Amino acid sequence: MRGGSGAECEHDLSNSLIALLSLGAADFPPAPDAAPAAEEAPDDRGQIVVIGRRLDLAGEAVSASEGVVGRQEIESRTLLRSGDLLEFVPGLVATQHSGSGKANQYFLRGFNLDHGTDFATFVDAMPVNMPSHGHGQGWTDLNFLIPEAVDEIRYRKGTYYADVGDFSSSGSARFRMADRLPQGFAELTAGSFGYLRGVVVNSAAVGGGDLLVGAELQAFDGPWTDIEEDVAKKSGLVRYSADLGRGRAHIMLMGYDNLWKSPDQIPQRAVRQGLVSRFGSVDTTLGGSASRYSLSGGWSGAALGGELSAAAYGIDSSLNLYSNFTYFLDDPVSGDQFRQVDERRVYGFELAQRWGSGRSRWRAGADGRFDDIGRVGLFRTRERQPVATVREDSVEQASVGLFASNEYSFSDTLRSYVGIRYDRFMFDVTSSTPQNSGEAGDGKLSTKASLIYRPLRPLELYLSLGQGFHSNDARGTTITVDPVTGAAADRVDPLVASEGAEIGARLFLTGRVQASAALWALRLDSELLFVGDAGNTEPSRPSSRKGVELGLYYFAGSRLSGELEVSYTKARFRDRDPSGNAVPGAIPLVVSAGVTANSGTGWLGTARLRYFGKYPLIEDRSVRSDGSLLVNLRAGREWGRVGAYLDVLNLLGSKDHDVDYFYASRLRGEPAGGVGDVHYHIFQPRSARLSLRYLF
């Protein structure tokens, strides 16, 4: 199916599908008068079914900027990539500036998060962020996830939560994997540009517990004129869970392998001069491979006079990535292509105890991880052949965090949350440049507090404060010599502090309407900025952000729901600099909206819109991205065990960009020093995907 997207045919089809979304809306039964229970009653195996955004978090949440997304919502949304799951976090944008196998680019609360810095992500107890990574600090690659095996997403924005530490200045999200499914299924999807995907997920009662098995295969060529991505993605998981003692235990094995070629961002001038098309590439030999294997397990239940949860994990992860962002700027003969390598094993644990009753409830715990990075390196290459070694290191990085928090109810309408956390980091670097080898360490004490007032039963108000941080790359904490120039190099602070505050409100009306609002501010001691000629980030100037967020969710019974989320942020550097005070890549306005309909006769549909506004690409705002608008649509029909679904991605055929950068690059024939230009990665054109599903 490589080639044209069949735009005319899909346009007619799209109009029909839009009409489908309004099927029977006037005939839907009214929403129940009472709010739905936060949890359905457990069945004979103790499973709790969470109902996502319809969950009333009043009395539980400590800020207005946290929420829960359930399985039904996850299944209803069209996903271009697995990383799009993070777009369930209101205001978060997940994009891509390279091939399908690379980790997504994320934006939230005025942060260009690169591939995950300043947003912490977990799968059960396992951290996804990779510190001191070969491509970018906090690397968050969610391609290993099978979305259909995710049972719940819990997100929390801000620095107000004691149980999460590194990378969480803008927030965090935790994916809880399912113990079992209501029904197993097999699904096959075929679509434009050579897209093929097969997924099977099923569960069964085995040995007094539940066995969940999932597998995914995916292939994709892409719409690019001079590269076929040749994606070869394989993912799998096996999870066994069972009641044990006075709680429930699980053990899970996950595996992921991927191989791809990359259509990276391209310079705007190359398109205008006709050197490449909007779907072309300057360097056609880019791409990479990645793998991730993990074994994890945990137990939670009644113990030690309260509720205890304990988990441990081991991860084997690797990345081999070829990139070229500046083309012939540094090396006019061989070019600027480089290879980044990251090979590591990660071991860690998470432990928490909750106790107390009546007015006062306590929670305390610890978490720790050890990253044994056997090889992390940067190499100059030409058409994937080695040219020179820039640096090659091995790193041992360990961290441990201790936290305690208390929730106290002064009355039925007023309660408080107070937390404290201490994190300690140790770095040990062995470098191919001996002067850059060494050891470093640092610690960080963070405090958190919230005051929550409930003047009316459906309304809860929040005042939240907190300190957070992100760690810097271990190699930067021991560096003394620039490995390229040989000049003296300054070391970075191991830990970079942040401070946040928020005033917010949450409204829950009879299960039909839920709304949230937050006015927030955040200060960061050192910004991380994208560096085009290195393909990664480096520490920069102190910054501040403030913004407002609104979320509105409507549920007309079980057949129609809608949502609207709006985020506005103002991001500025705090120091004085002639270059300006705008933070490059800080998106000021993000709007997302969606509607989901189920006719009750087998027909269903969902439509989603995501918009982000113009944002500065350099500090003086003289160059800006134009922003983007993206609309996706899904419609389907279910007959008992069989379902057919049609997804139309980029319904409007937008030619907007996934992401824009401004930096200097050099094409063949251009003068030394290069040309400052906008470099972008365009949206994939309108495309269709047809899925057939069979329920076991």
Coordinates of C-alpha atoms in Angstrom, one line a residue, residues 18-339:
I18 CA -18.3 12.0 10.9
A19 CA -22.0 11.7 10.4
L20 CA -21.8 8.3 12.1
L21 CA -20.6 9.9 15.3
S22 CA -23.9 11.6 15.8
L23 CA -25.9 8.4 15.5
G24 CA -28.7 8.3 17.9
A25 CA -27.3 10.9 20.2
A26 CA -30.7 12.3 20.9
D27 CA -32.0 8.9 21.8
F28 CA -29.3 8.0 24.4
P29 CA -30.6 7.3 27.8
P30 CA -30.0 10.1 30.4
A31 CA -27.0 9.8 32.7
P32 CA -27.8 8.2 36.1
D33 CA -28.8 10.6 38.9
A34 CA -26.1 9.4 41.2
A35 CA -22.4 9.3 40.5
P36 CA -21.1 5.9 39.5
A37 CA -19.1 4.0 42.1
A38 CA -15.4 4.7 42.0
E39 CA -14.8 1.0 41.7
E40 CA -17.0 -1.9 40.6
A41 CA -17.4 -4.7 43.1
P42 CA -14.6 -7.2 42.9
D43 CA -15.4 -10.6 41.4
D44 CA -14.5 -14.0 42.9
R45 CA -10.8 -13.4 42.0
G46 CA -10.6 -10.0 43.6
Q47 CA -10.1 -7.9 40.4
I48 CA -11.0 -4.2 40.7
V49 CA -12.4 -2.6 37.6
V50 CA -11.6 1.2 37.4
I51 CA -13.7 3.5 35.3
G52 CA -11.1 6.1 34.5
R53 CA -12.0 9.7 34.2
R54 CA -15.5 9.1 35.7
L55 CA -13.7 8.2 38.9
D56 CA -14.4 10.8 41.6
L57 CA -11.0 11.7 43.1
A58 CA -12.4 14.0 45.7
G59 CA -11.1 13.0 49.1
E60 CA -8.1 11.2 47.5
A61 CA -6.3 13.7 45.2
V62 CA -3.8 16.2 46.7
S63 CA -3.9 18.5 43.6
A64 CA -6.2 19.4 40.8
S65 CA -3.6 18.1 38.3
E66 CA -4.0 14.4 38.7
G67 CA -6.3 11.9 37.2
V68 CA -7.0 8.3 36.1
V69 CA -7.6 6.9 32.6
G70 CA -9.3 3.5 32.4
R71 CA -9.2 0.7 29.9
Q72 CA -12.4 1.7 28.1
E73 CA -10.9 5.1 27.3
I74 CA -7.6 3.7 26.2
E75 CA -9.3 1.2 23.8
S76 CA -11.5 3.9 22.2
R77 CA -8.6 6.2 21.1
T78 CA -6.8 5.9 17.8
L79 CA -3.0 5.7 18.4
L80 CA -0.4 6.4 15.7
R81 CA 2.4 5.1 18.0
S82 CA 2.6 3.5 21.5
G83 CA 4.0 6.7 22.9
D84 CA 0.8 8.5 22.1
L85 CA -0.6 6.9 25.3
L86 CA 1.0 9.7 27.2
E87 CA -1.4 12.2 25.4
F88 CA -4.0 11.0 27.9
V89 CA -2.2 13.4 30.2
P90 CA -4.0 16.7 29.7
G91 CA -1.8 19.2 27.9
L92 CA 0.9 16.7 26.9
V93 CA 1.9 16.5 23.3
A94 CA 3.7 13.4 21.9
T95 CA 5.4 13.9 18.5
Q96 CA 8.2 12.4 16.5
H97 CA 11.1 13.9 14.6
S98 CA 12.6 10.7 13.4
G99 CA 11.8 7.1 12.5
S100 CA 9.0 5.1 14.1
G101 CA 11.3 3.1 16.3
K102 CA 12.8 6.1 18.1
A103 CA 11.3 7.3 21.4
N104 CA 8.8 10.1 21.0
Q105 CA 9.4 13.8 21.5
Y106 CA 7.3 15.1 24.4
F107 CA 6.0 18.6 25.3
L108 CA 4.2 19.6 28.6
R109 CA 3.7 22.7 30.7
G110 CA 6.1 24.8 28.5
F111 CA 8.8 22.1 28.5
N112 CA 10.3 20.6 25.4
L113 CA 10.8 17.4 27.3
D114 CA 13.1 16.0 24.6
H115 CA 12.6 12.3 24.9
G116 CA 11.4 12.4 28.5
T117 CA 13.5 14.7 30.7
D118 CA 11.4 16.3 33.5
F119 CA 8.5 13.9 33.1
A120 CA 8.8 10.6 35.0
T121 CA 7.1 7.5 33.5
F122 CA 6.6 4.0 35.1
V123 CA 5.2 0.7 34.0
D124 CA 3.9 -0.8 37.3
A125 CA 6.9 -0.2 39.5
M126 CA 9.5 -0.1 36.7
P127 CA 10.9 3.3 35.6
V128 CA 10.9 3.9 31.9
N129 CA 13.2 7.0 32.0
M130 CA 16.9 6.2 31.4
P131 CA 19.5 8.5 33.0
S132 CA 22.9 9.1 31.4
H133 CA 21.5 7.8 28.2
G134 CA 23.4 7.6 24.9
H135 CA 20.9 9.9 23.1
G136 CA 19.2 12.1 25.7
Q137 CA 18.8 12.4 29.5
G138 CA 15.7 10.7 30.8
W139 CA 15.1 8.8 27.5
T140 CA 11.5 7.5 27.6
D141 CA 10.9 4.9 24.9
L142 CA 7.3 3.4 25.2
N143 CA 7.5 1.4 22.0
F144 CA 7.7 -1.8 24.1
L145 CA 4.2 -1.3 25.5
I146 CA 1.3 -3.3 24.0
P147 CA -1.5 -0.7 24.6
E148 CA -4.2 -3.3 24.8
A149 CA -2.5 -4.8 27.8
V150 CA -2.6 -1.5 29.8
D151 CA -5.4 -1.5 32.4
E152 CA -5.0 2.0 33.7
I153 CA -3.0 5.2 33.5
R154 CA -2.6 7.4 36.5
Y155 CA -1.0 10.8 35.9
R156 CA 0.1 13.6 38.3
K157 CA 1.4 17.0 37.1
G158 CA 3.6 19.2 39.3
T159 CA 6.1 18.7 42.1
Y160 CA 3.7 17.9 44.9
Y161 CA 4.0 14.1 45.5
A162 CA 6.5 12.6 47.9
D163 CA 6.6 9.1 46.3
V164 CA 8.2 10.2 43.0
G165 CA 11.6 11.8 42.6
D166 CA 13.9 12.1 39.5
F167 CA 12.6 13.6 36.2
S168 CA 9.2 14.6 37.7
S169 CA 9.3 18.4 37.7
S170 CA 6.5 18.7 35.2
G171 CA 4.8 15.5 36.3
S172 CA 4.6 11.7 36.1
A173 CA 2.5 8.9 34.8
R174 CA 2.2 5.3 35.8
F175 CA 0.9 2.5 33.5
R176 CA -0.7 -0.4 35.4
M177 CA -0.7 -3.5 33.4
A178 CA -3.7 -5.8 33.4
D179 CA -3.9 -9.0 35.5
R180 CA -6.5 -10.3 33.1
L181 CA -8.9 -9.1 30.4
P182 CA -12.7 -9.3 30.3
Q183 CA -12.3 -11.1 27.0
G184 CA -9.2 -12.1 25.1
F185 CA -8.9 -11.1 21.5
A186 CA -6.9 -11.3 18.3
E187 CA -6.7 -8.3 16.0
L188 CA -5.2 -7.7 12.5
T189 CA -4.7 -4.2 11.1
A190 CA -3.6 -3.2 7.6
G191 CA -3.3 0.3 6.3
S192 CA -1.7 2.9 4.1
F193 CA 2.0 3.0 3.4
G194 CA 2.6 -0.6 4.2
Y195 CA 1.3 -0.6 7.7
L196 CA 0.6 -4.1 9.2
R197 CA 0.0 -5.0 12.8
G198 CA -1.1 -8.1 14.5
V199 CA -1.8 -8.3 18.2
V200 CA -3.1 -11.1 20.5
V201 CA -3.8 -10.7 24.2
N202 CA -5.6 -13.3 26.2
S203 CA -5.9 -14.3 29.9
A204 CA -7.0 -17.5 31.6
A205 CA -7.4 -18.9 35.1
V206 CA -4.3 -21.1 35.8
G207 CA -3.3 -22.7 39.0
G208 CA -5.6 -20.6 41.2
G209 CA -4.4 -17.3 39.6
D210 CA -4.5 -15.4 36.3
L211 CA -2.2 -15.8 33.4
L212 CA -2.1 -13.0 30.8
V213 CA -0.2 -13.4 27.5
G214 CA 0.2 -10.8 24.8
A215 CA 2.1 -10.5 21.6
E216 CA 2.5 -7.8 18.9
L217 CA 4.1 -7.7 15.5
Q218 CA 4.3 -4.5 13.4
A219 CA 5.6 -3.5 10.0
F220 CA 5.6 -0.1 8.4
D221 CA 7.2 1.5 5.3
G222 CA 6.0 5.1 5.8
P223 CA 5.1 7.8 3.3
W224 CA 8.6 9.0 2.6
T225 CA 9.8 9.4 -1.0
D226 CA 13.4 8.2 -0.6
I227 CA 13.3 5.9 2.5
E228 CA 11.2 2.9 3.4
E229 CA 11.3 2.7 7.2
D230 CA 11.2 -1.1 7.1
V231 CA 9.9 -1.2 10.7
A232 CA 10.2 -4.7 12.2
K233 CA 8.7 -4.4 15.7
K234 CA 8.1 -7.4 18.0
S235 CA 6.7 -7.1 21.5
G236 CA 5.5 -9.7 24.0
L237 CA 4.6 -10.2 27.7
V238 CA 3.7 -12.9 30.0
R239 CA 2.2 -12.0 33.4
Y240 CA 1.0 -14.3 36.2
S241 CA -0.9 -13.0 39.2
A242 CA -2.5 -14.7 42.2
D243 CA -3.8 -14.1 45.7
L244 CA -1.0 -14.7 48.2
G245 CA -1.5 -14.4 51.9
R246 CA -3.6 -11.3 52.6
G247 CA -2.8 -9.7 49.3
R248 CA -2.0 -10.2 45.6
A249 CA 1.3 -11.0 43.9
H250 CA 2.4 -10.9 40.3
I251 CA 5.4 -11.7 38.1
M252 CA 5.8 -10.4 34.6
L253 CA 8.2 -10.9 31.7
M254 CA 8.3 -8.4 28.9
G255 CA 10.3 -8.4 25.7
Y256 CA 10.7 -6.0 22.8
D257 CA 12.9 -5.8 19.6
N258 CA 12.7 -3.2 16.9
L259 CA 14.6 -2.4 13.7
W260 CA 14.0 0.6 11.5
K261 CA 15.3 3.3 9.1
S262 CA 14.8 6.9 9.9
P263 CA 13.4 9.9 7.9
D264 CA 14.8 12.6 10.2
Q265 CA 14.0 16.3 10.3
I266 CA 15.0 18.2 7.2
P267 CA 16.0 21.9 6.6
Q268 CA 13.3 24.1 5.3
R269 CA 15.6 25.6 2.7
A270 CA 16.3 22.2 1.1
V271 CA 12.5 21.8 0.4
R272 CA 12.2 25.4 -0.9
Q273 CA 15.1 24.8 -3.3
G274 CA 13.7 21.6 -4.5
L275 CA 16.6 19.5 -3.2
V276 CA 14.2 17.2 -1.3
S277 CA 10.5 16.9 -1.0
R278 CA 8.6 17.5 2.2
F279 CA 8.7 13.7 2.7
G280 CA 12.3 13.4 1.7
S281 CA 15.7 13.1 3.5
V282 CA 19.1 14.7 3.3
D283 CA 20.8 11.5 4.6
T284 CA 19.0 8.3 3.6
T285 CA 21.3 6.0 5.6
L286 CA 19.9 6.8 9.1
G287 CA 18.0 4.4 11.4
G288 CA 18.5 2.2 14.4
S289 CA 17.7 -0.8 16.5
A290 CA 16.4 -1.1 20.0
S291 CA 15.6 -3.9 22.5
R292 CA 14.2 -4.1 26.0
Y293 CA 13.7 -7.2 28.2
S294 CA 12.5 -7.1 31.7
L295 CA 11.5 -9.3 34.6
S296 CA 9.5 -7.7 37.4
G297 CA 7.3 -8.8 40.2
G298 CA 5.5 -7.4 43.3
W299 CA 3.1 -8.0 46.1
S300 CA 0.5 -5.7 47.8
G301 CA -1.9 -6.3 50.6
A302 CA -2.5 -6.1 54.3
A303 CA 0.6 -6.4 56.4
L304 CA 2.4 -4.7 59.4
G305 CA -0.8 -3.1 60.6
G306 CA -1.6 -1.4 57.4
E307 CA -1.2 -1.8 53.6
L308 CA 2.2 -2.9 52.2
S309 CA 3.4 -2.9 48.6
A310 CA 6.7 -4.2 47.4
A311 CA 8.2 -4.6 44.0
A312 CA 11.5 -5.4 42.2
Y313 CA 12.6 -5.5 38.6
G314 CA 15.5 -6.1 36.3
I315 CA 15.8 -4.6 32.8
D316 CA 18.2 -5.3 29.9
S317 CA 18.0 -2.4 27.4
S318 CA 20.0 -1.4 24.3
L319 CA 19.9 1.2 21.6
N320 CA 21.9 1.6 18.4
L321 CA 21.0 4.9 16.7
Y322 CA 22.3 6.6 13.5
S323 CA 21.5 10.3 13.2
N324 CA 22.6 13.3 11.1
F325 CA 21.2 16.7 12.0
T326 CA 23.8 19.1 10.6
Y327 CA 24.8 17.1 7.4
F328 CA 28.3 18.6 6.4
L329 CA 28.8 21.4 9.0
D330 CA 31.6 19.8 11.0
D331 CA 33.0 17.4 8.4
P332 CA 32.6 18.5 4.7
V333 CA 34.1 15.3 3.4
S334 CA 32.6 12.4 5.4
G335 CA 29.6 14.3 6.7
D336 CA 28.2 14.7 10.2
Q337 CA 26.5 11.4 10.6
F338 CA 27.0 9.9 14.1
R339 CA 26.2 6.7 15.9

